[in-house]
Coordinates of N, CA and C in Angstrom, one line a residue:
T1 N -55.5 -22.8 -38.6 CA -55.8 -22.0 -39.7 C -57.1 -21.3 -39.6
G2 N -58.0 -21.8 -38.7 CA -59.3 -21.2 -38.6 C -60.0 -21.2 -39.9
S3 N -60.5 -20.1 -40.3 CA -61.2 -19.9 -41.6 C -60.3 -20.0 -42.8
G4 N -59.0 -19.9 -42.5 CA -58.0 -20.0 -43.6 C -57.6 -18.6 -44.1
A5 N -58.0 -17.5 -43.3 CA -57.7 -16.2 -43.8 C -56.2 -15.9 -44.1
I6 N -55.4 -16.3 -43.2 CA -53.9 -16.0 -43.4 C -53.4 -16.9 -44.5
A7 N -53.6 -18.2 -44.5 CA -53.1 -19.1 -45.5 C -53.6 -18.7 -46.9
L8 N -54.9 -18.3 -47.0 CA -55.5 -18.0 -48.3 C -55.0 -16.6 -48.8
A9 N -54.8 -15.7 -47.9 CA -54.3 -14.4 -48.3 C -52.9 -14.6 -48.9
L10 N -52.0 -15.4 -48.2 CA -50.7 -15.7 -48.7 C -50.8 -16.4 -50.1
A11 N -51.7 -17.4 -50.2 CA -51.8 -18.1 -51.4 C -52.3 -17.2 -52.6
S12 N -53.1 -16.2 -52.3 CA -53.6 -15.3 -53.3 C -52.5 -14.3 -53.7
E13 N -51.7 -13.9 -52.8 CA -50.6 -13.0 -53.1 C -49.3 -13.7 -53.7
R14 N -49.2 -14.9 -53.3 CA -48.0 -15.7 -53.8 C -48.4 -17.0 -54.4
P15 N -49.0 -17.0 -55.6 CA -49.6 -18.1 -56.2 C -48.6 -19.3 -56.4
R16 N -47.3 -19.0 -56.4 CA -46.3 -20.1 -56.6 C -45.9 -20.8 -55.3
W17 N -46.3 -20.2 -54.2 CA -46.0 -20.9 -52.9 C -46.8 -22.1 -52.7
Q18 N -46.2 -23.1 -52.1 CA -47.0 -24.2 -51.6 C -47.2 -24.0 -50.1
I19 N -48.5 -24.0 -49.7 CA -48.9 -23.7 -48.4 C -49.5 -24.8 -47.7
V20 N -49.2 -25.1 -46.4 CA -49.8 -26.1 -45.6 C -50.5 -25.4 -44.4
A21 N -51.7 -25.6 -44.2 CA -52.5 -25.0 -43.1 C -53.0 -26.1 -42.2
T22 N -52.8 -25.9 -40.9 CA -53.2 -26.9 -39.9 C -54.3 -26.3 -38.9
D23 N -55.1 -27.1 -38.4 CA -56.0 -26.8 -37.4 C -56.5 -28.0 -36.7
R24 N -56.7 -28.0 -35.4 CA -57.2 -29.2 -34.7 C -58.7 -29.4 -34.9
S25 N -59.4 -28.4 -35.3 CA -60.8 -28.4 -35.5 C -61.2 -28.9 -37.0
A26 N -61.9 -30.0 -37.1 CA -62.3 -30.4 -38.4 C -63.3 -29.4 -39.0
A27 N -64.1 -28.8 -38.1 CA -65.1 -27.8 -38.6 C -64.4 -26.6 -39.2
A28 N -63.4 -26.2 -38.5 CA -62.6 -25.0 -39.0 C -62.0 -25.4 -40.4
L29 N -61.4 -26.6 -40.5 CA -60.8 -27.0 -41.7 C -61.8 -27.0 -42.9
D30 N -63.0 -27.5 -42.6 CA -64.1 -27.5 -43.6 C -64.4 -26.1 -44.1
V31 N -64.4 -25.1 -43.2 CA -64.7 -23.7 -43.6 C -63.5 -23.2 -44.4
A32 N -62.3 -23.5 -44.0 CA -61.1 -23.0 -44.7 C -61.0 -23.7 -46.1
Q33 N -61.4 -24.9 -46.2 CA -61.4 -25.6 -47.5 C -62.4 -25.0 -48.4
L34 N -63.6 -24.7 -47.9 CA -64.7 -24.1 -48.7 C -64.2 -22.7 -49.1
N35 N -63.5 -21.9 -48.3 CA -63.0 -20.6 -48.7 C -61.9 -20.8 -49.7
A36 N -61.1 -21.8 -49.7 CA -60.1 -22.0 -50.7 C -60.7 -22.3 -52.0
R37 N -61.8 -23.2 -52.0 CA -62.5 -23.5 -53.3 C -63.2 -22.2 -53.8
T38 N -63.8 -21.5 -53.0 CA -64.5 -20.3 -53.4 C -63.6 -19.3 -54.1
H39 N -62.4 -19.2 -53.6 CA -61.4 -18.3 -54.2 C -60.4 -18.9 -55.1
R40 N -60.7 -20.2 -55.5 CA -59.9 -20.9 -56.4 C -58.4 -20.9 -56.1
L41 N -58.1 -21.2 -54.9 CA -56.8 -21.3 -54.4 C -56.4 -22.7 -54.1
Q42 N -55.8 -23.3 -55.0 CA -55.6 -24.8 -55.0 C -54.2 -25.2 -54.4
Q43 N -53.4 -24.2 -54.2 CA -52.0 -24.6 -53.7 C -51.9 -24.7 -52.2
V44 N -53.1 -24.8 -51.5 CA -53.1 -24.9 -50.0 C -53.5 -26.3 -49.7
Q45 N -52.7 -26.9 -48.9 CA -53.1 -28.2 -48.3 C -53.6 -28.0 -46.9
F46 N -54.6 -28.7 -46.5 CA -55.2 -28.6 -45.1 C -55.0 -29.9 -44.4
R47 N -54.5 -29.8 -43.1 CA -54.2 -31.0 -42.3 C -54.8 -30.7 -40.9
Q48 N -55.4 -31.8 -40.4 CA -56.0 -31.7 -39.0 C -55.0 -32.1 -38.0
G49 N -54.8 -31.3 -36.9 CA -54.0 -31.6 -35.8 C -53.5 -30.4 -35.1
D50 N -53.0 -30.5 -33.9 CA -52.5 -29.4 -33.1 C -51.2 -28.9 -33.7
W51 N -51.2 -27.6 -33.9 CA -49.9 -26.9 -34.3 C -49.1 -27.7 -35.3
F52 N -48.0 -28.2 -34.9 CA -47.1 -28.9 -35.8 C -47.3 -30.4 -35.9
A53 N -48.2 -31.0 -35.2 CA -48.4 -32.4 -35.1 C -48.6 -33.0 -36.5
P54 N -49.4 -32.4 -37.4 CA -49.5 -33.0 -38.7 C -48.4 -32.7 -39.7
L55 N -47.3 -32.1 -39.2 CA -46.2 -31.7 -40.1 C -44.9 -32.4 -39.7
R56 N -45.0 -33.5 -39.1 CA -43.8 -34.3 -38.6 C -42.8 -34.5 -39.8
G57 N -41.6 -34.1 -39.5 CA -40.5 -34.3 -40.5 C -40.5 -33.3 -41.6
Q58 N -41.4 -32.3 -41.6 CA -41.4 -31.3 -42.6 C -40.8 -30.0 -42.1
R59 N -40.1 -29.3 -43.1 CA -39.5 -28.0 -42.8 C -40.0 -27.0 -43.8
F60 N -40.1 -25.7 -43.3 CA -40.7 -24.7 -44.1 C -39.8 -23.4 -44.1
D61 N -39.9 -22.6 -45.1 CA -39.2 -21.3 -45.1 C -39.9 -20.3 -44.2
L62 N -41.2 -20.5 -44.0 CA -42.0 -19.5 -43.3 C -43.1 -20.2 -42.5
V63 N -43.2 -19.8 -41.3 CA -44.3 -20.3 -40.4 C -45.0 -19.1 -39.9
V64 N -46.3 -19.0 -40.1 CA -47.2 -17.9 -39.8 C -48.3 -18.4 -38.9
S65 N -48.6 -17.6 -37.8 CA -49.7 -18.0 -36.9 C -50.3 -16.8 -36.2
N66 N -51.6 -16.9 -36.1 CA -52.4 -16.0 -35.3 C -53.1 -16.9 -34.3
P67 N -52.4 -17.3 -33.3 CA -53.0 -18.3 -32.3 C -53.8 -17.6 -31.3
P68 N -54.6 -18.4 -30.5 CA -55.3 -17.8 -29.4 C -54.3 -17.3 -28.4
Y69 N -54.5 -16.0 -27.9 CA -53.5 -15.4 -27.0 C -54.2 -14.6 -25.9
V70 N -55.5 -14.7 -25.7 CA -56.2 -13.9 -24.7 C -56.5 -14.8 -23.5
A71 N -56.2 -14.4 -22.3 CA -56.5 -15.2 -21.1 C -58.0 -15.4 -21.0
A72 N -58.4 -16.6 -20.5 CA -59.8 -17.0 -20.5 C -60.6 -16.0 -19.6
D73 N -60.0 -15.4 -18.6 CA -60.7 -14.4 -17.8 C -60.6 -13.0 -18.2
D74 N -60.1 -12.7 -19.4 CA -59.9 -11.4 -19.9 C -61.3 -10.8 -20.3
P75 N -61.7 -9.7 -19.7 CA -63.0 -9.1 -20.1 C -63.2 -8.8 -21.5
A76 N -62.1 -8.6 -22.3 CA -62.1 -8.3 -23.7 C -62.9 -9.4 -24.5
L77 N -62.9 -10.6 -23.9 CA -63.6 -11.7 -24.6 C -65.2 -11.5 -24.6
E78 N -65.6 -10.6 -23.8 CA -67.1 -10.3 -23.8 C -67.5 -9.2 -24.8
A79 N -66.5 -8.6 -25.5 CA -66.8 -7.5 -26.5 C -67.7 -8.1 -27.6
D80 N -68.6 -7.2 -28.0 CA -69.6 -7.6 -29.0 C -68.9 -8.1 -30.3
S81 N -67.8 -7.5 -30.6 CA -67.1 -7.9 -31.9 C -66.5 -9.3 -31.8
L82 N -66.4 -9.9 -30.6 CA -65.8 -11.2 -30.4 C -66.8 -12.3 -30.1
R83 N -68.0 -11.9 -29.9 CA -69.0 -12.9 -29.5 C -69.3 -14.0 -30.5
V84 N -69.1 -13.7 -31.8 CA -69.4 -14.6 -32.8 C -68.2 -15.5 -33.1
E85 N -67.0 -15.2 -32.5 CA -65.8 -16.0 -32.8 C -65.8 -17.2 -31.9
P86 N -65.3 -18.3 -32.4 CA -65.2 -19.5 -31.5 C -64.3 -19.2 -30.4
R87 N -64.7 -19.5 -29.2 CA -63.9 -19.2 -28.0 C -62.5 -19.8 -28.1
E88 N -62.3 -21.1 -28.6 CA -61.0 -21.7 -28.7 C -60.1 -21.0 -29.7
A89 N -60.7 -20.2 -30.6 CA -59.8 -19.4 -31.5 C -59.3 -18.1 -30.8
L90 N -59.8 -17.8 -29.7 CA -59.4 -16.6 -29.0 C -58.5 -16.8 -27.8
T91 N -58.8 -17.9 -27.0 CA -58.1 -18.1 -25.8 C -57.6 -19.5 -25.6
P92 N -56.4 -19.7 -25.2 CA -55.9 -21.0 -24.9 C -56.2 -21.5 -23.5
G93 N -56.9 -20.6 -22.7 CA -57.2 -20.9 -21.3 C -56.6 -19.9 -20.4
A94 N -56.4 -20.3 -19.2 CA -55.9 -19.4 -18.2 C -54.5 -18.8 -18.5
D95 N -53.7 -19.5 -19.2 CA -52.3 -19.0 -19.6 C -52.4 -18.5 -21.0
A96 N -52.5 -17.2 -21.1 CA -52.7 -16.6 -22.4 C -51.5 -16.9 -23.4
L97 N -50.4 -17.2 -22.8 CA -49.2 -17.5 -23.7 C -49.0 -18.9 -24.0
A98 N -49.9 -19.8 -23.6 CA -49.7 -21.2 -23.8 C -49.6 -21.6 -25.3
A99 N -50.4 -21.1 -26.1 CA -50.3 -21.5 -27.6 C -49.1 -20.9 -28.2
L100 N -48.8 -19.7 -27.9 CA -47.6 -19.0 -28.4 C -46.3 -19.8 -28.0
A101 N -46.3 -20.2 -26.7 CA -45.2 -21.0 -26.2 C -45.0 -22.3 -26.9
A102 N -46.1 -23.0 -27.2 CA -46.1 -24.2 -27.9 C -45.5 -24.0 -29.3
I103 N -45.9 -23.0 -30.0 CA -45.5 -22.7 -31.3 C -44.0 -22.4 -31.3
V104 N -43.6 -21.5 -30.4 CA -42.2 -21.1 -30.3 C -41.3 -22.3 -30.0
G105 N -41.8 -23.1 -29.1 CA -41.0 -24.3 -28.8 C -40.8 -25.3 -29.9
A106 N -41.8 -25.5 -30.7 CA -41.7 -26.5 -31.8 C -41.2 -25.9 -33.1
A107 N -41.3 -24.6 -33.4 CA -41.0 -24.0 -34.7 C -39.6 -24.3 -35.2
P108 N -38.6 -24.2 -34.4 CA -37.2 -24.4 -34.9 C -37.1 -25.8 -35.6
D109 N -37.8 -26.8 -35.1 CA -37.7 -28.1 -35.7 C -38.4 -28.2 -37.1
H110 N -39.1 -27.1 -37.4 CA -39.9 -27.1 -38.7 C -39.5 -26.0 -39.6
L111 N -38.5 -25.3 -39.3 CA -38.0 -24.2 -40.1 C -36.7 -24.5 -40.8
E112 N -36.6 -24.2 -42.1 CA -35.3 -24.3 -42.8 C -34.4 -23.3 -42.2
P113 N -33.1 -23.5 -42.3 CA -32.1 -22.5 -41.9 C -32.4 -21.2 -42.5
G114 N -32.4 -20.1 -41.7 CA -32.8 -18.8 -42.2 C -34.3 -18.6 -42.3
G115 N -35.1 -19.6 -41.9 CA -36.5 -19.5 -42.0 C -37.1 -18.4 -41.0
W116 N -38.3 -18.0 -41.3 CA -39.0 -17.0 -40.5 C -40.2 -17.6 -39.8
L117 N -40.4 -17.1 -38.5 CA -41.6 -17.3 -37.8 C -42.2 -16.0 -37.5
L118 N -43.5 -15.9 -38.0 CA -44.3 -14.7 -37.8 C -45.5 -15.0 -36.9
L119 N -45.7 -14.3 -35.8 CA -46.7 -14.6 -34.8 C -47.5 -13.3 -34.5
E120 N -48.8 -13.5 -34.4 CA -49.6 -12.4 -33.8 C -49.7 -12.7 -32.3
H121 N -49.5 -11.6 -31.5 CA -49.7 -11.8 -30.0 C -50.4 -10.5 -29.5
G122 N -50.7 -10.6 -28.2 CA -51.4 -9.5 -27.6 C -50.5 -8.3 -27.4
A123 N -51.2 -7.1 -27.2 CA -50.5 -5.8 -27.2 C -49.4 -5.8 -26.0
T124 N -49.7 -6.4 -24.9 CA -48.8 -6.4 -23.8 C -47.9 -7.6 -23.7
Q125 N -47.9 -8.5 -24.7 CA -47.2 -9.7 -24.6 C -45.8 -9.7 -25.3
A126 N -45.5 -8.6 -25.9 CA -44.2 -8.6 -26.7 C -43.0 -9.0 -25.9
P127 N -42.8 -8.4 -24.7 CA -41.6 -8.8 -24.0 C -41.5 -10.3 -23.6
A128 N -42.6 -10.9 -23.2 CA -42.7 -12.3 -22.9 C -42.5 -13.2 -24.1
V129 N -43.1 -12.8 -25.2 CA -42.9 -13.6 -26.4 C -41.5 -13.5 -26.9
A130 N -40.9 -12.3 -26.9 CA -39.5 -12.1 -27.3 C -38.6 -12.9 -26.5
E131 N -38.8 -12.9 -25.2 CA -38.0 -13.7 -24.3 C -38.0 -15.2 -24.6
R132 N -39.2 -15.7 -24.9 CA -39.3 -17.1 -25.3 C -38.6 -17.4 -26.6
L133 N -38.7 -16.5 -27.6 CA -38.1 -16.7 -28.9 C -36.6 -16.7 -28.8
V134 N -36.0 -15.8 -28.0 CA -34.6 -15.7 -27.8 C -34.1 -17.0 -27.1
A135 N -34.8 -17.4 -26.1 CA -34.4 -18.6 -25.4 C -34.4 -19.8 -26.3
R136 N -35.3 -19.8 -27.3 CA -35.4 -20.9 -28.2 C -34.4 -20.8 -29.4
G137 N -33.6 -19.8 -29.4 CA -32.6 -19.6 -30.4 C -32.9 -18.7 -31.5
F138 N -34.0 -18.0 -31.5 CA -34.3 -17.1 -32.6 C -33.5 -15.8 -32.5
R139 N -33.1 -15.3 -33.6 CA -32.3 -14.0 -33.7 C -33.2 -13.0 -34.4
H140 N -32.8 -11.8 -34.3 CA -33.5 -10.7 -35.0 C -34.9 -10.7 -34.6
V141 N -35.2 -10.8 -33.3 CA -36.6 -10.8 -32.8 C -37.1 -9.4 -32.8
R142 N -38.3 -9.2 -33.4 CA -38.9 -7.8 -33.3 C -40.4 -8.0 -33.1
S143 N -41.0 -7.0 -32.6 CA -42.5 -6.9 -32.5 C -42.9 -5.6 -33.1
H144 N -44.0 -5.6 -33.8 CA -44.6 -4.4 -34.4 C -46.0 -4.2 -34.0
A145 N -46.4 -3.0 -33.6 CA -47.7 -2.8 -33.2 C -48.6 -2.7 -34.5
D146 N -49.8 -3.2 -34.5 CA -50.7 -3.0 -35.6 C -51.8 -2.1 -35.2

């Protein structure tokens, strides 16, 4: 969840939703919880752990993620606009698709029938991500440029 931007935006727009946000970083969760308190968004639960690990046995109507998806050797990581971002929030390492693959692999076990998985990925990664989604049983796979 990082700073909580996605979870808190959803909580703000959909106050009746119950939202669970995960991050492996305790420091990131501290920031996200502070942001939730600042914006008086109490319907968000924060749990520490990698991806779905703190969600064992739970199923959701919607899973949303903006995972790290930039290869560690990508020159884009040196851009001034990214220098303040934690490196682990931007890159999973040499395999830019590693985090996306982990999420796609585990998501079906945590989605209700008819549930949605929404992911942000790199501009050139759409075909590879779509291939993984279809292989994992997802239907109606689409990518949209932002």
